[in-house]
Amino acid sequence: MLPRALLPLHALLLVTAIVAPACKPEGGTTSDTDATDSAATDTAATDTAATDTDATDSAATEPTTGDTAATDTDADTAATDTDTDTGGEACVSADPAATASIGINFGDWPVIDGEQQTITMAAACTVQTATAAAGKIDVALLCSEGEQVDVAITLNVTAPADFAIDIQSGQTVALDAYWQGEGHHSSEGEWFVLKAADTGAVLLAGVANESNYGVNEKLGALSVDTVEGVCPLPCGDDCFDSADPERVGFRFAHDEGPWVELLDGNRGEFLALGRKYDAVVSTAEKYYCLNCWSWYVWVMASVPA
């Protein structure tokens, strides 16, 4: 097939044939949803003689991870936040620096024809070159699976300038990748997960697609799930046919417990099993207009801690 490099790829704290009004240049639906977490409430005890009042907790300004807790102490009674699920919710503004994109050049890897064309691969690969400079990452691979032997595949990622990778030339890796062409009710999109062959650690992963479908099955001990209800709906109580998207987020988690939740346009990191995971959520938007779909762009990499 022809080479293709697709789609520009946005981090929170903690924390979803009739023609419709235009709301996004692609179409389709997604069912990638998480339950909305409720914000914790702090309470302070009241003295008999006088009343002590705690100041309202201020919203966190850094991504909150699973081992972070906040405690308010009154002069008479200590009250501890109990929101261990998300660490609190805040519709923080997007960080202009938290942008990312991915592209996959599948080279001569075969396209599966159907109502919607697709490419699916789960290949053993050898890294030919891996470069990272000023936020531009290029990884050239030779990949084999079944009858496909030593097919040249290239991963292209853009991220913040200090986004680091741990990939070396000559390294043996495993690549799971997917591409779908534009369909009747779905957009063109793709994703990939690159893991170290010896340890299974996720070295680099990225999504530019209408959903995360299929990605978690390839992430091993990691999972990436949507978090909704963080920001107010742009269309109030009636969202049946709105061209404005809801800002949602993602929860990046490791089986060992560490995690971070990032609203779109934000960046965060967490430590697990001796590795530091850096995630950038460039775009995470849920659309409500008829025949529209969600759109996600995120990248994640890990390096030794």
Coordinates of C-alpha atoms in Angstrom, one line a residue:
M1 CA 0.0 0.0 0.0
L2 CA 1.0 3.6 -0.2
P3 CA 2.9 5.0 2.8
R4 CA 0.8 7.1 5.1
A5 CA 1.7 9.3 8.1
L6 CA -1.5 10.3 9.8
L7 CA -3.2 12.7 12.0
P8 CA -2.0 15.2 14.4
L9 CA -2.1 13.8 17.8
H10 CA -3.5 16.6 23.8
A11 CA -2.7 15.7 29.8
L12 CA -5.5 16.3 33.4
L13 CA -5.7 15.8 36.6
L14 CA -7.8 13.1 37.4
V15 CA -9.8 12.4 36.6
T16 CA -16.9 9.8 26.3
A17 CA -28.3 7.7 6.9
I18 CA -29.0 11.1 8.2
V19 CA -26.9 14.1 7.6
A20 CA -26.2 16.2 10.6
P21 CA -24.8 19.6 11.3
A22 CA -21.0 19.7 10.8
C23 CA -19.1 19.2 14.0
K24 CA -16.0 17.3 13.1
P25 CA -14.5 16.5 9.7
E26 CA -14.8 12.7 10.4
G27 CA -17.8 10.5 11.3
G28 CA -18.7 7.5 13.4
T29 CA -19.5 6.5 16.9
T30 CA -17.6 5.2 19.9
S31 CA -18.6 3.5 23.1
D32 CA -15.4 4.1 25.0
T33 CA -16.7 5.4 28.3
D34 CA -15.9 5.4 32.0
A35 CA -18.1 6.2 34.9
T36 CA -17.9 9.7 36.3
D37 CA -16.1 10.0 39.5
S38 CA -17.6 12.2 42.3
A39 CA -15.5 14.9 44.0
A40 CA -14.6 14.4 47.6
T41 CA -16.0 16.9 50.2
D42 CA -14.0 18.0 53.2
T43 CA -15.8 18.8 56.5
A44 CA -14.5 20.5 59.7
A45 CA -15.9 19.9 63.2
T46 CA -17.5 22.8 65.2
D47 CA -16.3 23.8 68.6
T48 CA -18.8 24.4 71.4
A49 CA -17.5 27.9 72.1
A50 CA -16.5 28.9 68.6
T51 CA -16.8 27.7 65.0
D52 CA -13.7 26.8 63.0
T53 CA -14.0 27.0 59.3
D54 CA -11.6 25.2 56.8
A55 CA -10.7 27.1 53.7
T56 CA -12.0 25.6 50.5
D57 CA -9.5 23.1 48.9
S58 CA -7.8 24.6 45.9
A59 CA -7.8 22.8 42.6
A60 CA -4.6 20.9 41.9
T61 CA -2.5 22.3 39.2
E62 CA -0.3 19.3 38.6
P63 CA -1.4 15.8 37.3
T64 CA -2.4 13.7 40.3
T65 CA -1.1 10.2 40.6
G66 CA -2.4 7.2 42.6
D67 CA 0.0 7.6 45.5
T68 CA -0.9 11.3 46.1
A69 CA -3.3 12.3 48.9
A70 CA -4.3 15.6 50.3
T71 CA -5.2 16.2 54.0
D72 CA -6.9 19.2 55.6
T73 CA -6.3 19.6 59.3
D74 CA -8.6 21.7 61.5
A75 CA -7.5 22.9 64.9
D76 CA -10.0 20.5 66.5
T77 CA -10.6 17.8 64.0
A78 CA -8.5 16.4 61.2
A79 CA -10.5 15.7 58.0
T80 CA -8.9 13.7 55.2
D81 CA -10.0 13.7 51.6
T82 CA -11.4 10.3 50.7
D83 CA -11.5 10.7 46.9
T84 CA -8.8 8.0 46.2
D85 CA -10.4 7.2 42.9
T86 CA -9.3 10.3 41.1
G87 CA -7.7 12.5 43.6
G88 CA -10.2 15.3 42.9
E89 CA -11.7 16.7 39.7
A90 CA -10.9 19.9 38.0
C91 CA -11.7 21.1 34.5
V92 CA -8.2 22.6 34.0
S93 CA -7.4 24.6 30.9
A94 CA -5.4 23.0 28.1
D95 CA -1.6 23.5 28.1
P96 CA -0.5 24.9 24.7
A97 CA 2.8 22.8 25.1
A98 CA 0.9 19.5 25.6
T99 CA 0.4 18.7 21.9
A100 CA 1.2 15.5 20.1
S101 CA 0.7 13.5 16.9
I102 CA 1.4 10.1 15.4
G103 CA 1.9 8.7 12.0
I104 CA 2.6 5.1 10.8
N105 CA 4.2 4.3 7.5
F106 CA 3.1 0.7 6.9
G107 CA 5.2 0.3 3.8
D108 CA 4.2 -2.9 1.9
W109 CA 2.2 -4.4 4.7
P110 CA -1.0 -5.8 3.2
V111 CA -4.3 -4.0 3.4
I112 CA -7.4 -6.0 4.3
D113 CA -10.2 -5.0 1.9
G114 CA -13.8 -4.8 3.1
E115 CA -16.5 -2.3 3.7
Q116 CA -13.8 -0.4 5.5
Q117 CA -10.1 -1.1 4.6
T118 CA -7.9 -2.0 7.6
I119 CA -4.3 -3.0 8.4
T120 CA -3.6 -5.1 11.4
M121 CA -0.2 -6.3 12.5
A122 CA 1.3 -8.1 15.5
A123 CA 4.9 -8.4 14.4
A124 CA 8.4 -9.2 15.7
C125 CA 10.7 -6.3 14.7
T126 CA 14.2 -5.1 14.8
V127 CA 15.0 -1.4 15.3
Q128 CA 17.0 0.0 12.4
T129 CA 17.2 3.5 13.8
A130 CA 15.5 5.5 16.5
T131 CA 16.0 9.3 16.8
A132 CA 14.4 11.9 19.1
A133 CA 15.2 15.6 18.7
A134 CA 13.2 18.7 19.6
G135 CA 10.0 16.6 20.1
K136 CA 10.3 14.8 16.7
I137 CA 10.6 11.1 17.1
D138 CA 11.3 8.7 14.2
V139 CA 11.6 4.9 14.7
A140 CA 12.5 2.8 11.6
L141 CA 11.8 -1.0 11.9
L142 CA 12.1 -4.2 10.0
C143 CA 9.1 -6.3 10.9
S144 CA 8.0 -9.9 10.2
E145 CA 4.8 -11.8 10.8
G146 CA 3.8 -14.9 8.9
E147 CA 4.5 -14.5 5.2
Q148 CA 5.5 -10.9 5.8
V149 CA 9.3 -10.9 6.3
D150 CA 11.5 -7.8 7.0
V151 CA 8.9 -5.3 5.9
A152 CA 10.0 -1.7 6.5
I153 CA 7.7 0.1 8.9
T154 CA 8.3 3.6 10.3
L155 CA 6.7 5.3 13.4
N156 CA 6.6 9.1 13.5
V157 CA 5.6 10.9 16.6
T158 CA 5.6 14.6 17.6
A159 CA 5.5 15.5 21.3
P160 CA 6.9 18.2 23.7
A161 CA 10.6 18.9 23.2
D162 CA 11.7 17.1 26.3
F163 CA 9.6 13.9 25.6
A164 CA 12.2 11.1 25.9
I165 CA 12.3 7.6 24.5
D166 CA 14.3 4.5 25.4
I167 CA 14.7 2.7 22.1
Q168 CA 18.1 1.7 20.6
S169 CA 19.2 0.6 17.1
G170 CA 19.4 -3.2 16.9
Q171 CA 16.9 -3.7 19.7
T172 CA 14.4 -6.5 19.3
V173 CA 10.8 -5.2 19.8
A174 CA 7.2 -6.3 19.3
L175 CA 4.9 -4.0 17.3
D176 CA 1.1 -4.1 17.4
A177 CA -0.4 -1.6 15.0
Y178 CA -3.7 -0.9 13.4
W179 CA -5.1 1.4 10.7
Q180 CA -8.6 1.9 9.4
G181 CA -9.7 3.7 6.3
E182 CA -12.7 6.1 6.3
G183 CA -16.0 4.2 6.4
H184 CA -19.6 5.0 6.1
H185 CA -20.0 5.9 9.8
S186 CA -16.4 6.0 10.9
S187 CA -13.3 8.0 10.4
E188 CA -9.8 7.1 9.2
G189 CA -7.5 6.5 12.2
E190 CA -4.7 4.4 13.6
W191 CA -2.8 3.3 16.7
F192 CA 0.4 1.5 17.7
V193 CA 2.1 -0.1 20.7
L194 CA 5.8 -0.8 20.7
K195 CA 7.2 -3.1 23.4
A196 CA 10.6 -4.4 24.4
A197 CA 10.7 -8.1 23.3
D198 CA 12.6 -9.2 26.4
T199 CA 10.7 -7.4 29.2
G200 CA 7.4 -6.6 27.6
A201 CA 7.7 -3.0 28.8
V202 CA 5.8 -0.4 26.6
L203 CA 8.5 1.7 25.0
L204 CA 6.2 3.9 22.9
A205 CA 2.5 4.0 22.1
G206 CA 0.1 6.3 20.4
V207 CA -3.5 6.8 19.3
A208 CA -5.1 9.0 16.7
N209 CA -8.5 7.4 16.3
E210 CA -12.2 7.7 17.2
S211 CA -11.8 5.3 20.1
N212 CA -9.2 3.3 22.1
Y213 CA -10.7 0.0 20.8
G214 CA -8.1 -2.8 20.8
V215 CA -5.3 -0.8 22.4
N216 CA -5.6 -2.1 26.0
E217 CA -5.3 -5.7 24.8
K218 CA -1.8 -4.8 23.6
L219 CA -0.5 -2.7 26.5
G220 CA 0.3 -5.6 28.9
A221 CA 0.3 -4.3 32.5
L222 CA -0.9 -0.9 31.4
S223 CA -4.4 0.3 30.6
V224 CA -5.7 3.6 29.1
D225 CA -9.4 4.4 29.7
T226 CA -11.6 7.5 29.1
V227 CA -12.7 9.6 32.0
E228 CA -15.9 11.7 31.5
G229 CA -17.8 14.2 33.5
V230 CA -14.8 16.3 34.4
C231 CA -15.8 19.4 32.4
P232 CA -19.4 20.8 32.0
L233 CA -21.2 19.7 28.9
P234 CA -21.0 22.5 26.3
C235 CA -24.6 22.0 25.4
G236 CA -26.2 22.0 28.8
D237 CA -29.0 19.4 29.4
D238 CA -29.8 18.9 25.7
C239 CA -26.8 17.3 23.9
F240 CA -28.7 15.4 21.2
D241 CA -27.4 17.6 18.4
S242 CA -24.6 19.9 19.4
A243 CA -21.6 20.8 17.3
D244 CA -19.5 21.5 20.4
P245 CA -17.6 18.6 21.9
E246 CA -17.3 17.7 25.6
R247 CA -13.7 17.7 26.9
V248 CA -12.9 14.3 28.4
G249 CA -9.7 12.8 29.8
F250 CA -7.8 9.6 30.1
R251 CA -6.6 7.5 33.0
F252 CA -3.2 5.9 32.4
A253 CA -2.7 3.0 34.9
H254 CA -0.3 0.2 35.7
D255 CA -1.4 -3.1 37.2
E256 CA 1.0 -2.4 40.2
G257 CA -1.2 0.6 41.2
P258 CA 0.4 3.8 39.9
W259 CA -1.7 5.9 37.6
V260 CA -2.4 9.4 36.4
E261 CA -5.5 11.1 34.9
L262 CA -5.1 13.7 32.3
L263 CA -7.7 16.0 30.7
D264 CA -7.2 16.8 27.0
G265 CA -4.4 19.2 26.4
N266 CA -2.4 18.1 29.4
R267 CA 0.7 16.0 30.3
G268 CA 1.6 13.8 33.2
E269 CA 3.8 10.9 34.4
F270 CA 3.9 8.0 36.9
L271 CA 6.5 5.4 38.0
A272 CA 6.0 1.7 37.9
L273 CA 8.4 -1.3 38.1
G274 CA 11.5 0.9 37.7
R275 CA 10.3 2.8 34.7
K276 CA 8.9 6.4 34.3
Y277 CA 5.9 6.7 32.0
D278 CA 5.3 10.0 30.3
A279 CA 1.9 10.6 28.7
V280 CA 0.6 13.5 26.6
V281 CA -3.2 13.8 25.9
S282 CA -3.3 16.1 22.9
T283 CA -7.0 15.7 22.1
A284 CA -9.9 14.0 23.9
E285 CA -13.2 15.1 22.7
K286 CA -16.7 13.6 22.7
Y287 CA -19.2 14.8 20.1
Y288 CA -22.9 14.7 20.4
C289 CA -24.1 15.7 17.0
L290 CA -25.8 13.1 14.8
N291 CA -23.4 10.8 13.0
C292 CA -20.4 12.3 14.9
W293 CA -17.9 10.5 17.0
S294 CA -15.3 11.1 19.6
W295 CA -11.7 11.9 18.6
Y296 CA -8.6 10.9 20.6
V297 CA -4.9 11.8 20.2
W298 CA -2.4 10.7 22.8
V299 CA 1.2 9.4 23.1
M300 CA 3.0 7.6 25.9
A301 CA 6.6 6.5 26.3
S302 CA 8.7 5.0 29.1
V303 CA 12.3 5.3 30.2
P304 CA 14.3 3.8 33.1
A305 CA 13.4 5.6 36.3

